[in-house]
Amino acid sequence: MMRVDAPQVSEAEALDAYRKVYDAQRTHTIRLLDAPGATLTVVCPEWCAGDHREDETHGTYLVDFAHRGYEEALHVDLGDGATEDVLLCEITQYPFGRDLCQPVALLWPSLGLTEGHLTPDGVYALARQLRTYADALDELGVELDDARRNDADGRRYDHEGRWTR
């Protein structure tokens, strides 16, 4: 039997394919832990990359329900094929929460355990990675601007009539 290898795609092509699958609007019925038997039907904004399976199966408190976008990571090439994520950024919204009711970009450091020693070529590579990361953050800023503009009333989506018991 002849073995046929799957076609190889770049990381960017794989990410584009992944985004196409998840770019369609998705509707989820969330189990609410606030009241036994209560559910809420939500429609994810187009930037939401979450699948919300845990919210559907295990449930969540209404204020803890969140939409999360794609994570942009700045990773540093440490040589010999090793990389370390050092900074992460993603669009997040808690539409029913006390804070972050509108989409915001959350930024947090990733405190890795690897100490890096860079050669001059490594420093130049890091500078290229920083410029690439800056471009990715520019794109994320545009996406965040669109998300906030499309946020129904600037605070919360209209979920009237979507409660069930």
PDB file of C-alpha atoms in Angstrom:
ATOM      1  CA  MET A   1       0.000   0.000   0.000  1.00  0.00           C
ATOM      2  CA  MET A   2       1.329   3.377  -0.981  1.00  0.00           C
ATOM      3  CA  ARG A   3       1.583   5.981   1.763  1.00  0.00           C
ATOM      4  CA  VAL A   4       0.361   9.443   0.882  1.00  0.00           C
ATOM      5  CA  ASP A   5       1.627  12.245   3.091  1.00  0.00           C
ATOM      6  CA  ALA A   6      -0.674  15.083   3.970  1.00  0.00           C
ATOM      7  CA  PRO A   7       0.204  18.375   2.291  1.00  0.00           C
ATOM      8  CA  GLN A   8       2.432  20.583   4.396  1.00  0.00           C
ATOM      9  CA  VAL A   9       1.191  24.080   5.195  1.00  0.00           C
ATOM     10  CA  SER A  10       2.893  26.970   6.884  1.00  0.00           C
ATOM     11  CA  GLU A  11       1.889  28.134  10.357  1.00  0.00           C
ATOM     12  CA  ALA A  12       0.273  31.225   8.803  1.00  0.00           C
ATOM     13  CA  GLU A  13      -1.766  29.078   6.365  1.00  0.00           C
ATOM     14  CA  ALA A  14      -2.874  26.824   9.217  1.00  0.00           C
ATOM     15  CA  LEU A  15      -3.909  29.847  11.292  1.00  0.00           C
ATOM     16  CA  ASP A  16      -5.862  31.307   8.356  1.00  0.00           C
ATOM     17  CA  ALA A  17      -7.679  27.985   7.879  1.00  0.00           C
ATOM     18  CA  TYR A  18      -8.423  27.818  11.615  1.00  0.00           C
ATOM     19  CA  ARG A  19      -9.795  31.372  11.591  1.00  0.00           C
ATOM     20  CA  LYS A  20     -12.056  30.651   8.593  1.00  0.00           C
ATOM     21  CA  VAL A  21     -13.667  27.801  10.502  1.00  0.00           C
ATOM     22  CA  TYR A  22     -14.273  29.930  13.589  1.00  0.00           C
ATOM     23  CA  ASP A  23     -15.093  33.260  11.898  1.00  0.00           C
ATOM     24  CA  ALA A  24     -18.713  32.266  11.300  1.00  0.00           C
ATOM     25  CA  GLN A  25     -21.134  33.492  13.960  1.00  0.00           C
ATOM     26  CA  ARG A  26     -21.793  30.850  16.535  1.00  0.00           C
ATOM     27  CA  THR A  27     -24.776  30.517  18.841  1.00  0.00           C
ATOM     28  CA  HIS A  28     -24.372  28.761  22.195  1.00  0.00           C
ATOM     29  CA  THR A  29     -26.805  27.838  24.942  1.00  0.00           C
ATOM     30  CA  ILE A  30     -24.925  28.373  28.183  1.00  0.00           C
ATOM     31  CA  ARG A  31     -25.858  26.609  31.425  1.00  0.00           C
ATOM     32  CA  LEU A  32     -26.044  29.229  34.160  1.00  0.00           C
ATOM     33  CA  LEU A  33     -24.971  28.319  37.672  1.00  0.00           C
ATOM     34  CA  ASP A  34     -26.743  31.411  39.062  1.00  0.00           C
ATOM     35  CA  ALA A  35     -30.113  29.608  39.090  1.00  0.00           C
ATOM     36  CA  PRO A  36     -30.718  25.846  38.762  1.00  0.00           C
ATOM     37  CA  GLY A  37     -31.961  24.933  35.304  1.00  0.00           C
ATOM     38  CA  ALA A  38     -31.402  28.404  33.838  1.00  0.00           C
ATOM     39  CA  THR A  39     -29.784  28.811  30.431  1.00  0.00           C
ATOM     40  CA  LEU A  40     -28.865  31.743  28.229  1.00  0.00           C
ATOM     41  CA  THR A  41     -28.486  31.710  24.451  1.00  0.00           C
ATOM     42  CA  VAL A  42     -25.593  33.876  23.296  1.00  0.00           C
ATOM     43  CA  VAL A  43     -24.300  34.751  19.845  1.00  0.00           C
ATOM     44  CA  CYS A  44     -20.534  35.147  19.741  1.00  0.00           C
ATOM     45  CA  PRO A  45     -19.175  38.288  18.125  1.00  0.00           C
ATOM     46  CA  GLU A  46     -17.171  37.563  14.986  1.00  0.00           C
ATOM     47  CA  TRP A  47     -13.825  38.080  16.764  1.00  0.00           C
ATOM     48  CA  CYS A  48     -14.555  35.468  19.465  1.00  0.00           C
ATOM     49  CA  ALA A  49     -12.300  32.425  19.120  1.00  0.00           C
ATOM     50  CA  GLY A  50     -13.717  30.535  22.105  1.00  0.00           C
ATOM     51  CA  ASP A  51     -15.740  27.380  21.634  1.00  0.00           C
ATOM     52  CA  HIS A  52     -17.649  27.753  24.963  1.00  0.00           C
ATOM     53  CA  ARG A  53     -17.997  23.961  25.317  1.00  0.00           C
ATOM     54  CA  GLU A  54     -17.219  24.073  29.027  1.00  0.00           C
ATOM     55  CA  ASP A  55     -19.842  26.809  29.531  1.00  0.00           C
ATOM     56  CA  GLU A  56     -22.384  24.626  27.729  1.00  0.00           C
ATOM     57  CA  THR A  57     -21.581  21.375  29.534  1.00  0.00           C
ATOM     58  CA  HIS A  58     -20.400  22.405  33.005  1.00  0.00           C
ATOM     59  CA  GLY A  59     -22.021  25.838  33.222  1.00  0.00           C
ATOM     60  CA  THR A  60     -20.782  29.214  34.371  1.00  0.00           C
ATOM     61  CA  TYR A  61     -21.938  32.150  36.435  1.00  0.00           C
ATOM     62  CA  LEU A  62     -23.328  34.918  34.258  1.00  0.00           C
ATOM     63  CA  VAL A  63     -20.698  37.467  35.356  1.00  0.00           C
ATOM     64  CA  ASP A  64     -17.907  34.962  34.537  1.00  0.00           C
ATOM     65  CA  PHE A  65     -19.024  34.330  30.946  1.00  0.00           C
ATOM     66  CA  ALA A  66     -16.376  35.720  28.570  1.00  0.00           C
ATOM     67  CA  HIS A  67     -15.689  36.060  24.869  1.00  0.00           C
ATOM     68  CA  ARG A  68     -11.976  35.645  24.047  1.00  0.00           C
ATOM     69  CA  GLY A  69     -10.249  36.465  20.778  1.00  0.00           C
ATOM     70  CA  TYR A  70      -7.159  34.982  19.208  1.00  0.00           C
ATOM     71  CA  GLU A  71      -4.022  35.198  21.298  1.00  0.00           C
ATOM     72  CA  GLU A  72      -1.074  37.097  19.861  1.00  0.00           C
ATOM     73  CA  ALA A  73       2.201  35.974  21.433  1.00  0.00           C
ATOM     74  CA  LEU A  74       5.622  37.547  21.265  1.00  0.00           C
ATOM     75  CA  HIS A  75       8.100  34.743  21.351  1.00  0.00           C
ATOM     76  CA  VAL A  76      11.846  35.056  21.446  1.00  0.00           C
ATOM     77  CA  ASP A  77      14.024  32.664  19.475  1.00  0.00           C
ATOM     78  CA  LEU A  78      16.613  31.362  21.943  1.00  0.00           C
ATOM     79  CA  GLY A  79      18.585  29.425  19.342  1.00  0.00           C
ATOM     80  CA  ASP A  80      18.794  25.704  18.623  1.00  0.00           C
ATOM     81  CA  GLY A  81      15.071  25.742  17.770  1.00  0.00           C
ATOM     82  CA  ALA A  82      14.018  26.792  21.282  1.00  0.00           C
ATOM     83  CA  THR A  83      11.536  29.633  21.695  1.00  0.00           C
ATOM     84  CA  GLU A  84      10.021  31.305  24.728  1.00  0.00           C
ATOM     85  CA  ASP A  85       6.716  33.240  24.828  1.00  0.00           C
ATOM     86  CA  VAL A  86       7.328  36.482  26.720  1.00  0.00           C
ATOM     87  CA  LEU A  87       4.241  38.609  26.097  1.00  0.00           C
ATOM     88  CA  LEU A  88       0.631  37.660  25.314  1.00  0.00           C
ATOM     89  CA  CYS A  89      -2.263  39.820  24.121  1.00  0.00           C
ATOM     90  CA  GLU A  90      -5.896  39.001  23.255  1.00  0.00           C
ATOM     91  CA  ILE A  91      -9.266  40.709  22.916  1.00  0.00           C
ATOM     92  CA  THR A  92     -11.551  39.818  25.837  1.00  0.00           C
ATOM     93  CA  GLN A  93     -15.058  40.810  26.899  1.00  0.00           C
ATOM     94  CA  TYR A  94     -17.218  39.896  29.884  1.00  0.00           C
ATOM     95  CA  PRO A  95     -20.577  41.102  28.486  1.00  0.00           C
ATOM     96  CA  PHE A  96     -22.425  40.456  31.766  1.00  0.00           C
ATOM     97  CA  GLY A  97     -19.559  41.189  34.142  1.00  0.00           C
ATOM     98  CA  ARG A  98     -18.929  44.042  36.488  1.00  0.00           C
ATOM     99  CA  ASP A  99     -15.799  45.041  34.560  1.00  0.00           C
ATOM    100  CA  LEU A 100     -14.666  44.668  30.959  1.00  0.00           C
ATOM    101  CA  CYS A 101     -18.215  44.871  29.586  1.00  0.00           C
ATOM    102  CA  GLN A 102     -16.832  46.277  26.342  1.00  0.00           C
ATOM    103  CA  PRO A 103     -14.134  44.441  24.386  1.00  0.00           C
ATOM    104  CA  VAL A 104     -10.627  45.281  25.622  1.00  0.00           C
ATOM    105  CA  ALA A 105      -7.153  43.991  24.792  1.00  0.00           C
ATOM    106  CA  LEU A 106      -5.696  42.106  27.746  1.00  0.00           C
ATOM    107  CA  LEU A 107      -1.916  42.087  27.894  1.00  0.00           C
ATOM    108  CA  TRP A 108       0.119  39.939  30.256  1.00  0.00           C
ATOM    109  CA  PRO A 109       3.702  38.728  30.517  1.00  0.00           C
ATOM    110  CA  SER A 110       4.471  35.051  30.264  1.00  0.00           C
ATOM    111  CA  LEU A 111       7.161  34.361  32.806  1.00  0.00           C
ATOM    112  CA  GLY A 112       9.148  31.559  31.236  1.00  0.00           C
ATOM    113  CA  LEU A 113      11.747  29.488  32.948  1.00  0.00           C
ATOM    114  CA  THR A 114      14.394  29.688  30.234  1.00  0.00           C
ATOM    115  CA  GLU A 115      17.238  32.178  30.414  1.00  0.00           C
ATOM    116  CA  GLY A 116      18.303  33.276  26.947  1.00  0.00           C
ATOM    117  CA  HIS A 117      21.742  34.300  25.772  1.00  0.00           C
ATOM    118  CA  LEU A 118      21.674  36.024  22.409  1.00  0.00           C
ATOM    119  CA  THR A 119      24.437  36.372  19.859  1.00  0.00           C
ATOM    120  CA  PRO A 120      24.466  39.451  17.609  1.00  0.00           C
ATOM    121  CA  ASP A 121      22.449  37.450  15.051  1.00  0.00           C
ATOM    122  CA  GLY A 122      20.015  36.560  17.830  1.00  0.00           C
ATOM    123  CA  VAL A 123      19.616  40.240  18.738  1.00  0.00           C
ATOM    124  CA  TYR A 124      18.867  41.077  15.094  1.00  0.00           C
ATOM    125  CA  ALA A 125      16.365  38.211  14.947  1.00  0.00           C
ATOM    126  CA  LEU A 126      14.718  39.510  18.128  1.00  0.00           C
ATOM    127  CA  ALA A 127      14.410  42.976  16.562  1.00  0.00           C
ATOM    128  CA  ARG A 128      12.670  41.410  13.526  1.00  0.00           C
ATOM    129  CA  GLN A 129      10.342  39.472  15.825  1.00  0.00           C
ATOM    130  CA  LEU A 130       9.508  42.662  17.734  1.00  0.00           C
ATOM    131  CA  ARG A 131       8.638  44.457  14.489  1.00  0.00           C
ATOM    132  CA  THR A 132       6.470  41.505  13.416  1.00  0.00           C
ATOM    133  CA  TYR A 133       4.783  41.515  16.835  1.00  0.00           C
ATOM    134  CA  ALA A 134       4.179  45.268  16.561  1.00  0.00           C
ATOM    135  CA  ASP A 135       2.458  44.675  13.200  1.00  0.00           C
ATOM    136  CA  ALA A 136       0.314  41.932  14.771  1.00  0.00           C
ATOM    137  CA  LEU A 137      -0.649  44.325  17.590  1.00  0.00           C
ATOM    138  CA  ASP A 138      -1.614  46.962  15.004  1.00  0.00           C
ATOM    139  CA  GLU A 139      -3.962  44.391  13.425  1.00  0.00           C
ATOM    140  CA  LEU A 140      -5.313  43.461  16.862  1.00  0.00           C
ATOM    141  CA  GLY A 141      -5.963  47.161  17.553  1.00  0.00           C
ATOM    142  CA  VAL A 142      -8.012  47.449  14.361  1.00  0.00           C
ATOM    143  CA  GLU A 143      -9.947  44.312  15.321  1.00  0.00           C
ATOM    144  CA  LEU A 144     -10.548  45.716  18.822  1.00  0.00           C
ATOM    145  CA  ASP A 145     -11.713  49.024  17.353  1.00  0.00           C
ATOM    146  CA  ASP A 146     -14.173  47.113  15.128  1.00  0.00           C
ATOM    147  CA  ALA A 147     -15.316  44.970  18.073  1.00  0.00           C
ATOM    148  CA  ARG A 148     -16.046  48.009  20.224  1.00  0.00           C
ATOM    149  CA  ARG A 149     -17.816  49.778  17.359  1.00  0.00           C
ATOM    150  CA  ASN A 150     -19.981  46.696  16.761  1.00  0.00           C
ATOM    151  CA  ASP A 151     -20.792  46.224  20.435  1.00  0.00           C
ATOM    152  CA  ALA A 152     -24.576  46.622  20.378  1.00  0.00           C
ATOM    153  CA  ASP A 153     -25.156  49.404  22.918  1.00  0.00           C
ATOM    154  CA  GLY A 154     -21.592  50.065  24.011  1.00  0.00           C
ATOM    155  CA  ARG A 155     -22.102  48.039  27.207  1.00  0.00           C
ATOM    156  CA  ARG A 156     -24.101  44.837  26.703  1.00  0.00           C
ATOM    157  CA  TYR A 157     -25.656  42.817  23.933  1.00  0.00           C
ATOM    158  CA  ASP A 158     -29.424  42.634  23.830  1.00  0.00           C
ATOM    159  CA  HIS A 159     -30.222  39.267  25.395  1.00  0.00           C
ATOM    160  CA  GLU A 160     -33.832  40.025  26.276  1.00  0.00           C
ATOM    161  CA  GLY A 161     -35.981  36.985  25.828  1.00  0.00           C
ATOM    162  CA  ARG A 162     -33.096  34.539  25.702  1.00  0.00           C
ATOM    163  CA  TRP A 163     -33.423  33.294  29.278  1.00  0.00           C
ATOM    164  CA  THR A 164     -35.021  29.898  29.793  1.00  0.00           C
ATOM    165  CA  ARG A 165     -35.873  27.845  32.860  1.00  0.00           C
TER     166      ARG A 165
END
